mmCIF file of C-alpha atoms in Angstrom:
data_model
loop_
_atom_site.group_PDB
_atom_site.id
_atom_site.type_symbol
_atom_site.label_atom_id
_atom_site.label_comp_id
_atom_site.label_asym_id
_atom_site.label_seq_id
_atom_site.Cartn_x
_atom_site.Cartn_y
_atom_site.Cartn_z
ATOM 1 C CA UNK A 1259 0.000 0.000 0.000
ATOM 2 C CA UNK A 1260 1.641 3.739 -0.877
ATOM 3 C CA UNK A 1261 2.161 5.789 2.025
ATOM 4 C CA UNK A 1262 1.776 9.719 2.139
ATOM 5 C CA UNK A 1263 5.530 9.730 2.155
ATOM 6 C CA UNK A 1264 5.641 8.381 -1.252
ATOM 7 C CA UNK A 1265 3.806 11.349 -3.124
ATOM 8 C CA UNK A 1266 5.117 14.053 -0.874
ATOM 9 C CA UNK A 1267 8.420 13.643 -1.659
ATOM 10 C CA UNK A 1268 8.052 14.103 -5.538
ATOM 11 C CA UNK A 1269 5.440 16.662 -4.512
ATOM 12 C CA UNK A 1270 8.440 18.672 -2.645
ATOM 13 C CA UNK A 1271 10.675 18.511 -5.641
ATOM 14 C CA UNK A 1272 8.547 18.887 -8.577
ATOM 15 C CA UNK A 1273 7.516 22.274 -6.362
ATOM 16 C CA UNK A 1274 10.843 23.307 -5.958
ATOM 17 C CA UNK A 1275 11.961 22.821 -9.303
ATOM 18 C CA UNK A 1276 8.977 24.900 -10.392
ATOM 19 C CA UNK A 1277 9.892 27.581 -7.845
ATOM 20 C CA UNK A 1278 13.421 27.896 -9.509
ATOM 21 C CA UNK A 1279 12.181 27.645 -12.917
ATOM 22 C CA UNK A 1280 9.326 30.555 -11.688
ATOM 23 C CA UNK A 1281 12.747 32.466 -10.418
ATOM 24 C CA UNK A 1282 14.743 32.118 -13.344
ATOM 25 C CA UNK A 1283 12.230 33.268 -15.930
ATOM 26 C CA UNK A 1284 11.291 36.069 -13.693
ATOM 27 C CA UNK A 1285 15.132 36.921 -13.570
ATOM 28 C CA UNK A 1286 15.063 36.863 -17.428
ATOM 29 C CA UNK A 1287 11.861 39.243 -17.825
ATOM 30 C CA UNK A 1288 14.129 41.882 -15.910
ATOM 31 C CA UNK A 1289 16.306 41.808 -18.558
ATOM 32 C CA UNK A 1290 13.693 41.602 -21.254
ATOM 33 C CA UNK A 1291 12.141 44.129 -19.481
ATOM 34 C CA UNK A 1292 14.640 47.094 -19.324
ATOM 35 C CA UNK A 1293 13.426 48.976 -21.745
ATOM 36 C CA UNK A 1294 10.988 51.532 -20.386
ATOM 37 C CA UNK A 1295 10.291 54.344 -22.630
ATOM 38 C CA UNK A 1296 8.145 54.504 -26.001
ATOM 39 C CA UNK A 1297 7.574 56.747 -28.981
ATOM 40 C CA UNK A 1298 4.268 56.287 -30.783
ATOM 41 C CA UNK A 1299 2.533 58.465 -33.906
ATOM 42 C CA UNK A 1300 -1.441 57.953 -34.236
ATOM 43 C CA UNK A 1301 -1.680 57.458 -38.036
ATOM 44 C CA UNK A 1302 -5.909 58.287 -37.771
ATOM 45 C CA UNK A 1303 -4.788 61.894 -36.918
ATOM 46 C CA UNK A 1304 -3.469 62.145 -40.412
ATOM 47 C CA UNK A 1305 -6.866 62.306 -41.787
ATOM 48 C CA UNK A 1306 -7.455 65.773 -39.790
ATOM 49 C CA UNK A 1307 -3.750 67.099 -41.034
ATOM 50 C CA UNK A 1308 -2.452 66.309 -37.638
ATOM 51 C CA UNK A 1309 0.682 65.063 -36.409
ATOM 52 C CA UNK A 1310 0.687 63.558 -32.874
ATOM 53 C CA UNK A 1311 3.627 62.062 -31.228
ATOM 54 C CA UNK A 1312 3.068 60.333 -28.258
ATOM 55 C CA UNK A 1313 5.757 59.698 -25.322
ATOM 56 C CA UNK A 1314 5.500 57.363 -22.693
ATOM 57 C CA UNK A 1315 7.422 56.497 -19.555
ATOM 58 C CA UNK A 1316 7.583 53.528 -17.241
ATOM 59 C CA UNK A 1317 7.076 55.168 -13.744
ATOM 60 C CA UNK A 1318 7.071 51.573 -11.690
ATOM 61 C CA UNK A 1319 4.561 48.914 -10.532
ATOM 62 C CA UNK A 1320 2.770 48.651 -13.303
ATOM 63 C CA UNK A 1321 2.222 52.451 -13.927
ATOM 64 C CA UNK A 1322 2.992 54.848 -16.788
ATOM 65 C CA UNK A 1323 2.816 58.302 -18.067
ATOM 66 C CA UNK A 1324 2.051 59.022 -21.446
ATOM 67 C CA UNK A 1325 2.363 62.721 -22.790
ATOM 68 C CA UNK A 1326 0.976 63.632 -26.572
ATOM 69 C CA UNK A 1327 1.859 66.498 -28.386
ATOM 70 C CA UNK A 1328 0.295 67.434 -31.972
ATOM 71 C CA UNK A 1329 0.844 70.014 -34.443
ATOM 72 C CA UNK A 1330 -2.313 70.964 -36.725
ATOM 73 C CA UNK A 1331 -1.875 71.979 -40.412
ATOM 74 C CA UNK A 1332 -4.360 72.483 -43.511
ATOM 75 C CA UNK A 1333 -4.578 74.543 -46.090
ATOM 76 C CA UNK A 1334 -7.414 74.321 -49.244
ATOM 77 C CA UNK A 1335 -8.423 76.445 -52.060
ATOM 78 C CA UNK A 1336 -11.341 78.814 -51.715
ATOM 79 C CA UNK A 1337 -13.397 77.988 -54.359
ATOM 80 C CA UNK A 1338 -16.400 80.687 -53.842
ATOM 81 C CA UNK A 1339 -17.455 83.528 -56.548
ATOM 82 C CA UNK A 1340 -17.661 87.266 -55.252
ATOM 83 C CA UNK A 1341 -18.197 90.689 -56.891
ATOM 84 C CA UNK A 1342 -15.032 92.639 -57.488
ATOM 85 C CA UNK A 1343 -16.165 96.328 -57.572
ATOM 86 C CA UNK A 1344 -12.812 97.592 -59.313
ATOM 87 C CA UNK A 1345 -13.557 95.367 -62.099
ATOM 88 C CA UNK A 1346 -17.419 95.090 -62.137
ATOM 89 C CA UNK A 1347 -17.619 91.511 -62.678
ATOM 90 C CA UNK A 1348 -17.680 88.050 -60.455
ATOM 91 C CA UNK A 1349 -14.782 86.264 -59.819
ATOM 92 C CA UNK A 1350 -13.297 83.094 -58.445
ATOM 93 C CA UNK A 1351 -11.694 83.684 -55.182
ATOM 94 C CA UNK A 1352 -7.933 82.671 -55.157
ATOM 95 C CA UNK A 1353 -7.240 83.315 -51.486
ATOM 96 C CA UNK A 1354 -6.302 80.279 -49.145
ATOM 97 C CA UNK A 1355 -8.624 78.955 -46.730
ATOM 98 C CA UNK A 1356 -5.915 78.202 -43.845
ATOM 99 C CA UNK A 1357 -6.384 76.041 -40.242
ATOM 100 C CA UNK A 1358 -3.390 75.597 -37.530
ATOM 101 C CA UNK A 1359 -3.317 74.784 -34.289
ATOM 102 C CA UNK A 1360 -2.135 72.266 -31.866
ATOM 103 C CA UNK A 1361 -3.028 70.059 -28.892
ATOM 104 C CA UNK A 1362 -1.610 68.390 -25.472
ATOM 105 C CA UNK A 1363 -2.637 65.052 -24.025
ATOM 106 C CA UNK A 1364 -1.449 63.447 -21.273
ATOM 107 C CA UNK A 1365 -2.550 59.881 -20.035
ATOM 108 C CA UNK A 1366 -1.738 57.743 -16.518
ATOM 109 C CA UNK A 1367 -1.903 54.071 -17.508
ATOM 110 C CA UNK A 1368 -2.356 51.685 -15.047
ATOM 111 C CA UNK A 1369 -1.363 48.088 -16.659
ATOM 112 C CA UNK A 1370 -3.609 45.647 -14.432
ATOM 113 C CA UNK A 1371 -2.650 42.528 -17.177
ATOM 114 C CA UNK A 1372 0.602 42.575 -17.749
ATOM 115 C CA UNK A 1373 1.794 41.455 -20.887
ATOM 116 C CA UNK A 1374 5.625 39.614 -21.825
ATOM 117 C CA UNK A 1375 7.289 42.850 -21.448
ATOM 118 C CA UNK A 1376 7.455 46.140 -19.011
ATOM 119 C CA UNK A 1377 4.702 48.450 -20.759
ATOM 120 C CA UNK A 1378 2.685 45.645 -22.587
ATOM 121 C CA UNK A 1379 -0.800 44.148 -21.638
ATOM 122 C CA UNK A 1380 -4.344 45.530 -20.925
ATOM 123 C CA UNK A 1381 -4.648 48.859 -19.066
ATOM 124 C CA UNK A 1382 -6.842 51.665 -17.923
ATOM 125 C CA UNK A 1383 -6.422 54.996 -16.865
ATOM 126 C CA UNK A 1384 -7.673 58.700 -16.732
ATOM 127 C CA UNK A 1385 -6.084 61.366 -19.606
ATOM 128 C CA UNK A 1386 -6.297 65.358 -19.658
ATOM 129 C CA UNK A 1387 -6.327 67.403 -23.426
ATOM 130 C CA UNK A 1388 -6.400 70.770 -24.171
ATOM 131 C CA UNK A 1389 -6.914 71.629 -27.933
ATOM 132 C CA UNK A 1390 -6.604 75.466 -29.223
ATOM 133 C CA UNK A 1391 -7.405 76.053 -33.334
ATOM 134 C CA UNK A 1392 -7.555 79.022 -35.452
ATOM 135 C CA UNK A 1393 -9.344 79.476 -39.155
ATOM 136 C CA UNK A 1394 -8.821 81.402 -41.649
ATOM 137 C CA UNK A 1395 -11.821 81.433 -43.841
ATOM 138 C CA UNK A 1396 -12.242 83.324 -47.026
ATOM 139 C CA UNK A 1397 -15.959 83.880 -46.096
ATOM 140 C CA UNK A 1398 -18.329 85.705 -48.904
ATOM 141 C CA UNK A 1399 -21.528 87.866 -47.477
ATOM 142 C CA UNK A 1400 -24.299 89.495 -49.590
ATOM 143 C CA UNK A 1401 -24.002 93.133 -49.353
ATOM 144 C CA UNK A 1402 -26.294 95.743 -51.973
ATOM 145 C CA UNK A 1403 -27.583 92.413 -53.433
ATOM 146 C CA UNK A 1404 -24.177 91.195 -54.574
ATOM 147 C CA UNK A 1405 -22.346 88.695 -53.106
ATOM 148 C CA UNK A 1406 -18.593 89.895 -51.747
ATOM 149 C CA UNK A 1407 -15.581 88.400 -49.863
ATOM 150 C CA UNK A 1408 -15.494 88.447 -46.610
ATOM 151 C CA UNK A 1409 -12.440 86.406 -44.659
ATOM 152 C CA UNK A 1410 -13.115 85.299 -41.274
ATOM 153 C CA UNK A 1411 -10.451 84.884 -38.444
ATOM 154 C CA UNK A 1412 -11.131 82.484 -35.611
ATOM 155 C CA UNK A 1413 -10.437 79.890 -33.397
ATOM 156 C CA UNK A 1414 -12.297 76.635 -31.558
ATOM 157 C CA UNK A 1415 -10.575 76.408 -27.854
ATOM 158 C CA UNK A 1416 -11.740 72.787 -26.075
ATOM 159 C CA UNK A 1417 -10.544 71.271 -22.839
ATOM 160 C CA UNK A 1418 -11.452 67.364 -22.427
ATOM 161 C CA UNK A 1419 -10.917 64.706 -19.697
ATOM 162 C CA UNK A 1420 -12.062 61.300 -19.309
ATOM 163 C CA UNK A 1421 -10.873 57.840 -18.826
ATOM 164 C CA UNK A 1422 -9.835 55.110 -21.589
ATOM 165 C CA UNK A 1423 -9.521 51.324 -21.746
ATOM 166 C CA UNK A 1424 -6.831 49.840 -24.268
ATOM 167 C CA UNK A 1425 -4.363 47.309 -24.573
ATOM 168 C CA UNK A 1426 -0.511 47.433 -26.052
ATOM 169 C CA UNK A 1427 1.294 45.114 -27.869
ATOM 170 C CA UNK A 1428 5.210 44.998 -27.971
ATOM 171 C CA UNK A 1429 6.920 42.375 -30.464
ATOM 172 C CA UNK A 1430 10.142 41.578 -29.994
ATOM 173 C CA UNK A 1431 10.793 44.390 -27.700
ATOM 174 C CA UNK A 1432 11.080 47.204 -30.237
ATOM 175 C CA UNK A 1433 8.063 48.038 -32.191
ATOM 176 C CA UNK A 1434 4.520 48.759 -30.234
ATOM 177 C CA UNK A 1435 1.201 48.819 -31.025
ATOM 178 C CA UNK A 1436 -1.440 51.025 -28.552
ATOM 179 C CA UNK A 1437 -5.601 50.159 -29.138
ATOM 180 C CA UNK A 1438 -7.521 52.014 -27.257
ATOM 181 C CA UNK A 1439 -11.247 52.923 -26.222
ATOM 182 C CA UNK A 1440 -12.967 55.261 -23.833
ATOM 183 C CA UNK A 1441 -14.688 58.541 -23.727
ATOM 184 C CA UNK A 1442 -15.314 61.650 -21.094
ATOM 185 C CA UNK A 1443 -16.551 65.119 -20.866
ATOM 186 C CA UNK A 1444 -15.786 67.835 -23.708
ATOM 187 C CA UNK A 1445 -15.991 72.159 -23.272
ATOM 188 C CA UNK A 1446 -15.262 74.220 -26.486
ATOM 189 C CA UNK A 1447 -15.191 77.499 -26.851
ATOM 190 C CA UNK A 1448 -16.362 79.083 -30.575
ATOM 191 C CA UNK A 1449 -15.045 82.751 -31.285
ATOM 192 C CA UNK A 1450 -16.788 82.639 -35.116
ATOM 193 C CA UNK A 1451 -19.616 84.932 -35.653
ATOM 194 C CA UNK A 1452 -23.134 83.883 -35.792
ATOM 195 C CA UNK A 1453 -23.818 84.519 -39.764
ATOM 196 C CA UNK A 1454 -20.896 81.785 -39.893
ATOM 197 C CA UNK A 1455 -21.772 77.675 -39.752
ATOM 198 C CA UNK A 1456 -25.231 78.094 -40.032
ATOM 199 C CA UNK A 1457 -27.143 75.359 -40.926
ATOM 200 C CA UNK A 1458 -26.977 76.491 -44.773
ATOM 201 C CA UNK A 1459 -23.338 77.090 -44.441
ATOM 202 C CA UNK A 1460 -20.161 74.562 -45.893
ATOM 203 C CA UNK A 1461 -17.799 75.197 -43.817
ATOM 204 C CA UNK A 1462 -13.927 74.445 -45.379
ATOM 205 C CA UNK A 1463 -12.924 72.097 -42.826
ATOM 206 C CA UNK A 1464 -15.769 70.282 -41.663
ATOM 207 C CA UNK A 1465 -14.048 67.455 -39.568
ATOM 208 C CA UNK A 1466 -11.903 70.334 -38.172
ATOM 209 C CA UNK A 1467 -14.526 73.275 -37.848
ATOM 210 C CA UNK A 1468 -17.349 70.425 -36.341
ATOM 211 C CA UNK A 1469 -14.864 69.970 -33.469
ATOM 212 C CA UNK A 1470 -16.376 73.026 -30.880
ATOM 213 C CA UNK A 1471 -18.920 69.973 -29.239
ATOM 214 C CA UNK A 1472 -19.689 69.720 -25.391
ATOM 215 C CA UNK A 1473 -21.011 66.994 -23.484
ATOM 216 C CA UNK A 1474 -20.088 63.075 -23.327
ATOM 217 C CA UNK A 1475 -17.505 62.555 -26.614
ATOM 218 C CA UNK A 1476 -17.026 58.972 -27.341
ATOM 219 C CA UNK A 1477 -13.050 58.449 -28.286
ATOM 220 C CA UNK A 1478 -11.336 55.326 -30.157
ATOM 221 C CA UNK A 1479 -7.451 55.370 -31.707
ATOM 222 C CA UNK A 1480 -4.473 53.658 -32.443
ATOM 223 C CA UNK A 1481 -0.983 54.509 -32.170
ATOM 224 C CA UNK A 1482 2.594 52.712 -33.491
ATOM 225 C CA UNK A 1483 6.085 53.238 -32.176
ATOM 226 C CA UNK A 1484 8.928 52.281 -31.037
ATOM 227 C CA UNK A 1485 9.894 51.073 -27.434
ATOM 228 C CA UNK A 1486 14.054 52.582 -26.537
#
């Protein structure tokens, strides 16, 4: 008949060799592990002629900080008719409907799935953004029942905080990829007139000049990069 003895000895070993093996692999994640910084680009940002870099550093225990910076570009031509009074006729505007701007972001990610390496696996965490704009918009108005050029100047101010949900993939500890989710609260500021984005209006940039919205925003993204 087996005794106790008999399975708690192999017990004890087969534990301890799993213990050491448990050590060991945990001693080579540190090394796999030392990188602990990250640049990242969100290519979706491209389709609003924005460039955002993204920078994020491993602060410890499963915690980052991840600070975005983007610089807002677009130019277009202005393709409305007005009445030139020095030469009595209509003409096609030539002037340059113009948008710049930029934007800060800043994100604390709390990684509560960790994945093979130091800033990889599913996290959560709260993020801060603060967007300013300006417009230059070669604007006609009807004046003496003829229609005439008139360029608006403005800008679309917005501060935003909520929370997101996403999870980051690192192969081979060098390139990363960042999905994310989430959504919070949204204040813009407008400075355009009243006569201007009416409901009859088309404005230039409409992805760009739609972006003055307050309330609960819904926000999804990608980013690639590099881990260093």
């Amino acid at each position: 008949m087996l005794t106790s003895g008999y399975f708690l000895k192999p017990a004890f070993v087969l534990s301890m060799i799993f213990l050491s093996a448990t050590k060991l692999f945990a001693q080579s994640e540190e090394g796999i592990d030392s990188k602990k910084n990250s640049l990242k680009i969100s290519p979706q940002h491209f389709f609003t002629s924005t460039f955002l870099m993204s920078y994020e550093r491993y602060l410890g225990n499963g915690t980052t900080f991840q600070l975005s910076g983007g610089i807002l570009a677009a130019e277009k031509d202005n393709s409305n008719s007005y009445y030139d009074y020095n030469q009595g006729v209509y003409v096609n505007s030539k002037a340059k409907d113009k948008a710049n701007g930029g934007m800060v972001e800043g994100i604390l990610k709390f990684y509560f799935i960790k994945g093979q390496y130091t800033m990889s696996g599913l996290y959560a965490g709260p993020y801060g953004k603060y967007s300013n704009n300006r417009f230059h918009i070669n604007s006609t108005a009807y004046v003496n029942n003829v229609t005439v050029l008139n360029p608006i100047d403005y800008r679309i101010e917005s501060y935003e905080g909520g929370a997101v949900i996403g999870y980051q993939v690192i192969i081979k500890n060098a390139f990363v990829m960042d999905m994310f989710v989430g959504g919070g609260i949204k204040s813009s500021t407008n400075t355009s007139p009243a006569t201007y984005n009416t409901d009859n209006s088309d404005p230039t940039f409409f992805i760009l000049e739609s972006q003055d919205t307050n309330g609960i925003i819904p926000r999804a993204g990608f980013r690639l990069g590099f881990s260093f």
